[in-house]
Amino acid sequence: MKLSRHHLAALAAFLIWGFFPIPLRWLTGYASGQILFFRILLSLLLLVVLHGLGRRAAVAATWRQWQAAPARERRQVGWSTALGGILLTSNWLLFIYVVNEVSVQAGSFAYLICPILTALLGFLLLGEKLRANQWAAIGLSALSCALLGAGELRTVLMSLVVAFTYAFYLISQRRLQGYDRLVLLTVQLGLAALLILPLAPLLGARPLAGFQDGHLLLVAGLLSAGFTVLPLFLNLYALNVLPSGTVGILMYLNPLVSFVLAFLYFGERASVEQAVAYGVILLSVVLYNVVFQRRAP
């Protein structure tokens, strides 16, 4: 199969996200809240500049779309956008903490099980249907978590919290279909900035000291431009043409690359129980994405 520009864009986006732990580890020793504060702030500034330079029409169209919508839809979009901002902020904070304070493996495991957790939440909260093989995959995912929990309970609990916050974020965004995702992300980051400013001291963030720290600003700028805004653009470009199912399959590149980095780059090790658990979750991912064809009678 020949890869189109849209396939390459999706591949590039998830490969970039897979290498995210490397620059994040350059900030080991900084409070997670400090890293989060500057990632949100710099990402928001970049998005505002991008919208101002070349996406003003998209911003205006999104505003008109929301204004023309029925009152119930406007409320749903407003609440979903606000909730999404809170969940995304929580997920970023937890992921930063897990990668820098627990292990890269824990962060990778979280995003490996996230699509399966999202499917389960879709069934429980939205009444979405699941195939038999998807139920089997959910069972295998639960088994992998039990295996990890038997050896390292803290690791699996942190992974599950990270996975659940992102899964809830994805579920909350289902009501926003048809709206420009990048515009809504900018709104969400704006709300996140308003939320984190008064909470900065509680999260260990020191904005004034951070603005005088060249290393922090440089790495946070890289995280914002190279590992947040750029892959988001590539992902949105791919979604304009590719089916969401295709992009969903490619999404697994992100945690798989991070797993490879954990062992080969960061020198982390896995116990026998962890290795078996990772094997089980990989099996569940394959099983979840298999589509069985019915034979014609």
PDB file of C-alpha atoms in Angstrom, residues 24 36 98 157 185 196 227 245-247 264 270 280:
ATOM      1  CA  LEU A  24      10.507  15.781  29.413  1.00  0.00           C
ATOM      2  CA  LEU A  36       2.798  22.140  33.214  1.00  0.00           C
ATOM      3  CA  VAL A  98       4.580   9.764  36.114  1.00  0.00           C
ATOM      4  CA  LEU A 157      -2.463   2.817  39.798  1.00  0.00           C
ATOM      5  CA  LEU A 185      -8.131  23.324  21.984  1.00  0.00           C
ATOM      6  CA  ILE A 196      -3.652  27.106  36.818  1.00  0.00           C
ATOM      7  CA  PHE A 227       5.665  18.018  20.916  1.00  0.00           C
ATOM      8  CA  GLY A 245     -10.128   3.977  12.621  1.00  0.00           C
ATOM      9  CA  THR A 246      -6.899   4.183  10.611  1.00  0.00           C
ATOM     10  CA  VAL A 247      -5.618   7.012  12.783  1.00  0.00           C
ATOM     11  CA  LEU A 264      16.961   1.019  25.219  1.00  0.00           C
ATOM     12  CA  ALA A 270      11.114  -5.020  33.586  1.00  0.00           C
ATOM     13  CA  VAL A 280      -0.869  -9.515  27.537  1.00  0.00           C
TER      14      VAL A 280
END
